[in-house]
Short mmCIF file of C-alpha atoms in Angstrom, two decimals:
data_model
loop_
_atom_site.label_atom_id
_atom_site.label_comp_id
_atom_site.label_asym_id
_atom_site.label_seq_id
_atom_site.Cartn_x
_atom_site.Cartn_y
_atom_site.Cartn_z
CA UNK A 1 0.38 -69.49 31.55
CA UNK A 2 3.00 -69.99 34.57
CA UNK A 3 3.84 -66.46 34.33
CA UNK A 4 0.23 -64.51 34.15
CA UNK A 5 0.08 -66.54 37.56
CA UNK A 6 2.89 -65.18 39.34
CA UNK A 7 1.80 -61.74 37.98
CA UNK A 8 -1.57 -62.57 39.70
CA UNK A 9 -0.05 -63.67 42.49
CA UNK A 10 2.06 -60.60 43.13
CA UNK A 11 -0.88 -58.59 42.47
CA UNK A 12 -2.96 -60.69 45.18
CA UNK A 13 -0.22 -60.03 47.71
CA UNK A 14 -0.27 -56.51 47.35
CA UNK A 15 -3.59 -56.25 46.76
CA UNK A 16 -4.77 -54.67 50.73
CA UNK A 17 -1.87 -51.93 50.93
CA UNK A 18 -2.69 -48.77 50.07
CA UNK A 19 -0.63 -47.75 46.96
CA UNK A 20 2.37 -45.45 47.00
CA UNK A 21 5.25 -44.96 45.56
CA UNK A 22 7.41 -47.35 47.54
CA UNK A 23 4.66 -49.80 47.06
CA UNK A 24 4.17 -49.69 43.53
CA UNK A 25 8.10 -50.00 43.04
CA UNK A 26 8.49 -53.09 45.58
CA UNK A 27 6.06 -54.93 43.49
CA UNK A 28 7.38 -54.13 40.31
CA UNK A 29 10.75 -55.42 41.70
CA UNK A 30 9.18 -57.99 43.33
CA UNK A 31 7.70 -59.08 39.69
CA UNK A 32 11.21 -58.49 37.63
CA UNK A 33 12.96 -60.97 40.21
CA UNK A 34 10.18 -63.43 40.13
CA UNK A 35 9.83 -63.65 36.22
CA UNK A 36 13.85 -63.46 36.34
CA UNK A 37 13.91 -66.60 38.65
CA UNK A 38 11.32 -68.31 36.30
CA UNK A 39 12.82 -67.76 33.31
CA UNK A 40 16.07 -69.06 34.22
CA UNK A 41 14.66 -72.36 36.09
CA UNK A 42 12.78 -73.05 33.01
CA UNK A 43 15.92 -72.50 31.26
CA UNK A 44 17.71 -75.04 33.31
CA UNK A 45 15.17 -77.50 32.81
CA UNK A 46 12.42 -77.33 35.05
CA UNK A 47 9.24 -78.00 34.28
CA UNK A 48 6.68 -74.97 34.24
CA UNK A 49 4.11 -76.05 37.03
CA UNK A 50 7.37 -77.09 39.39
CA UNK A 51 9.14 -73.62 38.50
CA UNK A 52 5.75 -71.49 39.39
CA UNK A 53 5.88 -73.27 43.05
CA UNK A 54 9.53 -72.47 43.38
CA UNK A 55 8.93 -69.27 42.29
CA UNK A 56 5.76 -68.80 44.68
CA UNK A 57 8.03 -70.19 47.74
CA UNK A 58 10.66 -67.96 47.36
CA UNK A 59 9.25 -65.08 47.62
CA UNK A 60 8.39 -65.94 51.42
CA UNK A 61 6.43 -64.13 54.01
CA UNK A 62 5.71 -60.18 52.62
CA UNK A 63 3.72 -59.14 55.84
CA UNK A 64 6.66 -57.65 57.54
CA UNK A 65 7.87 -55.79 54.77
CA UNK A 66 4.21 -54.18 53.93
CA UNK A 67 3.25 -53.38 57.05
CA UNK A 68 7.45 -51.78 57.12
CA UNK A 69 5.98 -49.86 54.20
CA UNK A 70 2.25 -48.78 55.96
CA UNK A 71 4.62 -47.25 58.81
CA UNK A 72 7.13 -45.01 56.89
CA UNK A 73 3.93 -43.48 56.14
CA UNK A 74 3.04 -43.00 60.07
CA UNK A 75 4.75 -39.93 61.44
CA UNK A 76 8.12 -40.82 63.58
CA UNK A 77 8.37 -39.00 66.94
CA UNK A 78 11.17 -36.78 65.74
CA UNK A 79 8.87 -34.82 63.26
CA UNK A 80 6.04 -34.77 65.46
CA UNK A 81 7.85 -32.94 67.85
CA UNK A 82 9.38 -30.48 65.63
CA UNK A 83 5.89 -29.63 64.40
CA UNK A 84 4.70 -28.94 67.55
CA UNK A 85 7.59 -26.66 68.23
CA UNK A 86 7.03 -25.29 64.88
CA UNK A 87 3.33 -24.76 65.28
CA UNK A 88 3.85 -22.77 68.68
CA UNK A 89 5.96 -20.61 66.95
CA UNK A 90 3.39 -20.10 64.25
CA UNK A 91 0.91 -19.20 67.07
CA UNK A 92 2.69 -17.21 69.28
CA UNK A 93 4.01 -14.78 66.47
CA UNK A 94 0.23 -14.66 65.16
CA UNK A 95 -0.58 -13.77 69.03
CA UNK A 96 1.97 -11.50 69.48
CA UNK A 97 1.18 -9.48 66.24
CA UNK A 98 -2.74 -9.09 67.39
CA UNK A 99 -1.76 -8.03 70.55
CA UNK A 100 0.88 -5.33 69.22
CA UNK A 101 -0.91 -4.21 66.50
CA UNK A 102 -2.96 -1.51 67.79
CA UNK A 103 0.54 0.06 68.70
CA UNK A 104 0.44 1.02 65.18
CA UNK A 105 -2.18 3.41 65.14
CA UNK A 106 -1.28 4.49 68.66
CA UNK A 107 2.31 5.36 67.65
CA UNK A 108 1.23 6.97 64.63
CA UNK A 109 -1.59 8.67 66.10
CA UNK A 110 -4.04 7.86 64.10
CA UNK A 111 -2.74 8.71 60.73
CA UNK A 112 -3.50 6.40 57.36
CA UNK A 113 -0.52 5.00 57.47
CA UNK A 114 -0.45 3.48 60.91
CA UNK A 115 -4.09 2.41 59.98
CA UNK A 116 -2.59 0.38 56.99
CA UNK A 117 0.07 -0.70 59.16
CA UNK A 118 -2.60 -1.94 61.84
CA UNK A 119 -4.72 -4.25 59.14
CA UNK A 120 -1.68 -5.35 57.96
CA UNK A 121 -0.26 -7.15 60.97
CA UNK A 122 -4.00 -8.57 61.86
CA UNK A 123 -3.40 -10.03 58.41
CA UNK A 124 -0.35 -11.24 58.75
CA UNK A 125 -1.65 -12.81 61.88
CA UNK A 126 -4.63 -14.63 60.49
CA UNK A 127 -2.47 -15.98 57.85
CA UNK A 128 -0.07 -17.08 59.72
CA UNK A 129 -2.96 -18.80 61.86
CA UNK A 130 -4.46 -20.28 58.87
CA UNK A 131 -1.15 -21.61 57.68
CA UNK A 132 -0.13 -22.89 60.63
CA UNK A 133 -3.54 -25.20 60.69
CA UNK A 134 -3.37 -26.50 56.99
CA UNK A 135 0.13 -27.56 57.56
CA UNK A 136 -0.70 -29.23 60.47
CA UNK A 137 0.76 -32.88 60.10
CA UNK A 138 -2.55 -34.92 60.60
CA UNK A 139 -3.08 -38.31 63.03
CA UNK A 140 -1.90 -41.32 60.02
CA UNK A 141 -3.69 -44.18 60.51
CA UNK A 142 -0.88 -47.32 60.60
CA UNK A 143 -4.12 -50.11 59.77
CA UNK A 144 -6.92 -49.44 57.36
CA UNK A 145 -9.57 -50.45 59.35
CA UNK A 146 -12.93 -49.21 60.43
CA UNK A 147 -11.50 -47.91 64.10
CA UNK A 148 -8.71 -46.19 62.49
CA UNK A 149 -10.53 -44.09 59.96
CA UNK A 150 -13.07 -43.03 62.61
CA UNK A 151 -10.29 -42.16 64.71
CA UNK A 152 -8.53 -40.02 61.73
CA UNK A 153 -12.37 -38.57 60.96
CA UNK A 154 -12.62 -37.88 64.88
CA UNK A 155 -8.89 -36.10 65.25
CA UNK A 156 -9.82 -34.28 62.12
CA UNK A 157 -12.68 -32.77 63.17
CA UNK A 158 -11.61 -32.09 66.51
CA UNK A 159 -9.03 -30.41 65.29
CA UNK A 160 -10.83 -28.19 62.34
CA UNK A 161 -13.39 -27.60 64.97
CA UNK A 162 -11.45 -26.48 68.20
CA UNK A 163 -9.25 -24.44 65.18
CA UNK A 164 -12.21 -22.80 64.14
CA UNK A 165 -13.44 -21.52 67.19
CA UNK A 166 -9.85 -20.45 68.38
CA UNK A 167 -10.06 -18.21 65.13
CA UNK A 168 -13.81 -16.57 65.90
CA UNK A 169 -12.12 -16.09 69.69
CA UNK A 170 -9.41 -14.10 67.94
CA UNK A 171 -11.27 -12.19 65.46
CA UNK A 172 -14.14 -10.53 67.48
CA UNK A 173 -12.55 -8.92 70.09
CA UNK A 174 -9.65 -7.83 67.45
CA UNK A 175 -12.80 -6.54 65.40
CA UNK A 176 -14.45 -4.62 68.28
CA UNK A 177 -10.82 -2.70 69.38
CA UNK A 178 -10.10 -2.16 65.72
CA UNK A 179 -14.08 -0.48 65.75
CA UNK A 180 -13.20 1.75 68.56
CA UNK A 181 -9.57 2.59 67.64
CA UNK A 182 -10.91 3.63 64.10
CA UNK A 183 -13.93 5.84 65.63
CA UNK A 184 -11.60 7.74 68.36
CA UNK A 185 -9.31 8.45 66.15
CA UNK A 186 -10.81 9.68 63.41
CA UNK A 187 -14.39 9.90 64.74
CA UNK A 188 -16.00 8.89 61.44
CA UNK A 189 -18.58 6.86 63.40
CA UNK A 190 -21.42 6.96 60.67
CA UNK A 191 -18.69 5.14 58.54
CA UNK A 192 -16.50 2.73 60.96
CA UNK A 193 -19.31 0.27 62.41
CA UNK A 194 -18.81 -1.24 58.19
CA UNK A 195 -16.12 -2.97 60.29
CA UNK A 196 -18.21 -5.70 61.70
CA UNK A 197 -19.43 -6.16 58.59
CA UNK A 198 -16.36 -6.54 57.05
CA UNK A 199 -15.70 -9.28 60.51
CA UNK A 200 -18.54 -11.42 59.37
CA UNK A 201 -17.20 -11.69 55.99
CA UNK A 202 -13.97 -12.78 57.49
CA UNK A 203 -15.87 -15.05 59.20
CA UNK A 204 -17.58 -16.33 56.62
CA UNK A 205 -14.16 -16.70 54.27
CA UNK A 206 -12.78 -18.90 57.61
CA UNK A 207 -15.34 -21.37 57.88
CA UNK A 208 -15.39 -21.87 54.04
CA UNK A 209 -11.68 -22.71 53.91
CA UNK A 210 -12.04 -24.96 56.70
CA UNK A 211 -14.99 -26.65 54.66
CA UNK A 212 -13.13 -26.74 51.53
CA UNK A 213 -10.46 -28.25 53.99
CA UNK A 214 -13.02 -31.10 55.23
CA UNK A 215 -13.88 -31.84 51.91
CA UNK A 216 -10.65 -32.12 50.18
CA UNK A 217 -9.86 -35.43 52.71
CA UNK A 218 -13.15 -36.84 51.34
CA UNK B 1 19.41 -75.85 60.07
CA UNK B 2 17.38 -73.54 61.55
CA UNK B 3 20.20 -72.29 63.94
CA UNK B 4 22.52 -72.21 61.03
CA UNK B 5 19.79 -70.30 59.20
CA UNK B 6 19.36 -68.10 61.76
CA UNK B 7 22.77 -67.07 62.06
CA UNK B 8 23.30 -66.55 58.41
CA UNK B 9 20.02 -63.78 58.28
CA UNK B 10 21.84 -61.90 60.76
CA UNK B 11 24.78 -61.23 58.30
CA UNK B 12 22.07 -60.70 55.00
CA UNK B 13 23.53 -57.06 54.83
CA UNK B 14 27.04 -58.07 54.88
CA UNK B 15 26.58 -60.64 52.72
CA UNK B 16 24.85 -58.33 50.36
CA UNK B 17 27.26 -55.48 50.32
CA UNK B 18 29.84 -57.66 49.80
CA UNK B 19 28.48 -58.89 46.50
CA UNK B 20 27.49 -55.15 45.66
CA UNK B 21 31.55 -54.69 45.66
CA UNK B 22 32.05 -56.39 42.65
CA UNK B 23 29.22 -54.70 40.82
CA UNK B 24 25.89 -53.80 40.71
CA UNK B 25 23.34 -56.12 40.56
CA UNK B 26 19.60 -56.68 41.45
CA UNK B 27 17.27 -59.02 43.40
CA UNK B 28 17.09 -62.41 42.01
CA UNK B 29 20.91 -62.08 40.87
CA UNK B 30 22.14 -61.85 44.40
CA UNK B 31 20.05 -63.90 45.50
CA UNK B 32 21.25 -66.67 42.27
CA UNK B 33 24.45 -65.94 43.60
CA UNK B 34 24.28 -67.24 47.04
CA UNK B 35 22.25 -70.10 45.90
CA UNK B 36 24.90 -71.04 43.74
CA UNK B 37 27.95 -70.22 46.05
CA UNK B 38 26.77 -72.23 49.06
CA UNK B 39 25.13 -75.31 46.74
CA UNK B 40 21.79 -74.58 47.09
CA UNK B 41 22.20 -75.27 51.01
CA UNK B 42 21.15 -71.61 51.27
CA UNK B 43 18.58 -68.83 49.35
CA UNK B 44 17.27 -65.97 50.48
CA UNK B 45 13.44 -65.19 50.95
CA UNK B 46 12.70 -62.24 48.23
CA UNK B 47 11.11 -60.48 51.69
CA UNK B 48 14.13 -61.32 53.43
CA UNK B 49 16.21 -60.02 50.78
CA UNK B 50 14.24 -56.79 49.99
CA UNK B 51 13.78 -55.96 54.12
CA UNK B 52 17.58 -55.99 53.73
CA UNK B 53 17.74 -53.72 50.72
CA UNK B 54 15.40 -50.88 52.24
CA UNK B 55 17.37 -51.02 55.30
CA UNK B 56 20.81 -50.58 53.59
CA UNK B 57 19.08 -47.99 51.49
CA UNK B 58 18.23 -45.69 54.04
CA UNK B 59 21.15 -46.00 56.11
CA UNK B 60 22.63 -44.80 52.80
CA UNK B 61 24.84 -48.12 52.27
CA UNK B 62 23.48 -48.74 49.31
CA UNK B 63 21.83 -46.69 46.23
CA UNK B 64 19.35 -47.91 43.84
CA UNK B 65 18.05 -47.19 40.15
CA UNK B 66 15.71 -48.54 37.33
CA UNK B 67 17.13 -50.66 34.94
CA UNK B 68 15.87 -50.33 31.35
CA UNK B 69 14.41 -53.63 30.47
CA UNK B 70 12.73 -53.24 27.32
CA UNK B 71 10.90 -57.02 27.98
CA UNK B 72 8.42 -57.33 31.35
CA UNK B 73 9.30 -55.66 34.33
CA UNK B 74 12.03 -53.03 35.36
CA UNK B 75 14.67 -54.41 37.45
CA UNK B 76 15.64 -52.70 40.17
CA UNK B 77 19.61 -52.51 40.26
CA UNK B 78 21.12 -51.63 43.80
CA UNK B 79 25.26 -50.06 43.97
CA UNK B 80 27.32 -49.72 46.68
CA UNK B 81 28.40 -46.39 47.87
CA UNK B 82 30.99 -45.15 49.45
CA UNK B 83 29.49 -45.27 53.52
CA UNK B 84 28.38 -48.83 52.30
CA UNK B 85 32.37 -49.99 51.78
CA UNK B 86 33.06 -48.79 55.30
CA UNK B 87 29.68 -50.38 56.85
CA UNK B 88 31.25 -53.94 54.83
CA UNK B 89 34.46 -53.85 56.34
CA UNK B 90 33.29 -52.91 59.52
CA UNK B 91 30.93 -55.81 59.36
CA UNK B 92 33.98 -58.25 58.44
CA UNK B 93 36.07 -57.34 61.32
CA UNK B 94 32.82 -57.85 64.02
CA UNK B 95 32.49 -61.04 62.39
CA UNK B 96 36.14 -62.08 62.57
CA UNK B 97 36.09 -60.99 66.13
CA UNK B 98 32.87 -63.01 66.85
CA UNK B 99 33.93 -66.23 64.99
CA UNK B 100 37.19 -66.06 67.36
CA UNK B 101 35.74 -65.84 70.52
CA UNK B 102 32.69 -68.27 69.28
CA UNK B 103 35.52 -70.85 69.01
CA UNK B 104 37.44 -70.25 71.66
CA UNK B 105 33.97 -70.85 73.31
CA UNK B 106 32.35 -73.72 71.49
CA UNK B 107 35.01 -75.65 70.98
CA UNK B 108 35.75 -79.11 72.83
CA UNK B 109 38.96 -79.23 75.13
#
């Protein structure tokens, strides 16, 4: 049959792009015209084996247009940009928020409130730290090839890592003023060293996420 | 040929938009159309033609949707909009001015 060959043949063509959306609907489009075309030149006359190779011809050289496709998926400079802009932002409010939250319990001199006020910009900090990493637009490979994965698998793991380690720079010092803030002022040291235990939780919760992370791009 | 060819890609939008005026239509249709309207001297590549359809697309010239084919495959029908009339008549007056002063430079005498 003329016409399970075409399908084949479509199928073959797209057979090395990874699928999407826009894929999937180029080849279904691609298909409706062809069977359209053969259809009708059958119609006219033609006989089958002569209408497949017309069909087959027409449809011309697809390279361009797939690897058009593979680089909509590649980030355009534009976005990148605005990412970056966006993701100093991100850092520099989490920054600013560490450095301006023991103001808190300064200002309020101690009191529970100002205490609650204190964890809660750390948190909003970390958050916005850990948000501003999983939204990170990742390197997009353009060719699937060996090189390009590694180099995805490298940039990922660069990236978790140096992430990471930015986050355990952050969070000890932040751990050890919050220990001594808490102790001064309201000298319940048999009670506020639980804080570094409470750190290496944190800890702990950070390098999970960032595992869960890794293995969610497996 | 292959000059002529040539020349006749680079107006493939034009071309297209201005069969999109009349109505709707989809792939192998337009491409039927110019077959038939220039002889069979000239058909489109499907690449050639759908290159041209993604880049009309998302310059916003043209729209598509799904057909609803009960039989085979969906055909993917592709309308005009409104930015796509200007880009067409646009289009038509480069070319006009081209063809002029590709005369007045080709020509013999």
């Amino acid at each position: 049959m003329m016409k399970e060959k075409i399908t084949a043949h479509i199928a073959n063509l797209f057979s090395d792009v990874p699928a999407s959306r826009q894929v999937n609907d180029l080849r279904e489009e691609l298909l409706a015209n062809s069977l359209s075309k053969y259809d009708d030149l059958i119609e006219q006359g033609m006989p089958p084996e002569e209408a497949y190779k017309s069909v087959i011809s027409g449809i011309g050289d697809v390279s361009g247009l797939l690897s058009q496709l593979r680089a909509q998926k590649m980030m355009d400079p534009i976005l990148i940009e605005k990412s970056r802009i966006r993701s100093a932002v991100l850092v520099s409010i989490a920054v600013l928020l560490f450095i301006i939250s023991p103001l808190a319990v300064i200002i309020s001199d101690g009191s529970k409130l100002g205490m609650i006020f204190f964890f809660f910009l750390i948190a909003t900090g970390v958050a916005l730290l850990i948000f501003n990493s999983m939204t990170k637009p990742r390197y997009v490979k353009d060719e699937d090839n060996f090189v390009e994965e590694f180099r995805e698998w490298q940039v990922e793991n660069r990236q978790s890592k140096s992430m990471r380690s930015a986050i355990s720079a952050i969070l000890w010092p932040l751990i050890v003023v919050a220990y001594f803030i808490i102790s001064f002022f309201f000298g319940q040291w048999h009670i506020s060293w639980l804080i570094f235990i409470v750190g290496v939780c944190l800890e702990g919760i950070i390098s999970l996420i960032f595992q869960i992370r890794m293995g969610d791009k497996k | 040929m292959s000059i002529t060819s040539d020349l006749l890609r680079g107006h493939t939008d034009t071309i297209i938009l201005r069969l999109l005026l009349n109505r709707d239509s989809y792939g192998y249709e337009i491409n039927k159309y110019i077959s038939e309207k220039t002889d069979g001297a000239y058909e489109l590549k499907e690449a050639t033609l759908y290159s041209a359809f993604r880049r009309l697309e998302e310059n916003g010239s043209i729209s598509s949707y799904w057909g609803d084919e009960t039989t085979g495959a969906r055909r993917r029908y592709y309308s005009i909009t409104r930015q796509g009339r200007a880009v067409y008549e646009q289009n038509k007056t480069d070319w006009e001015e081209a063809k002029t002063i590709l005369d007045e430079l080709i020509k013999e005498g």
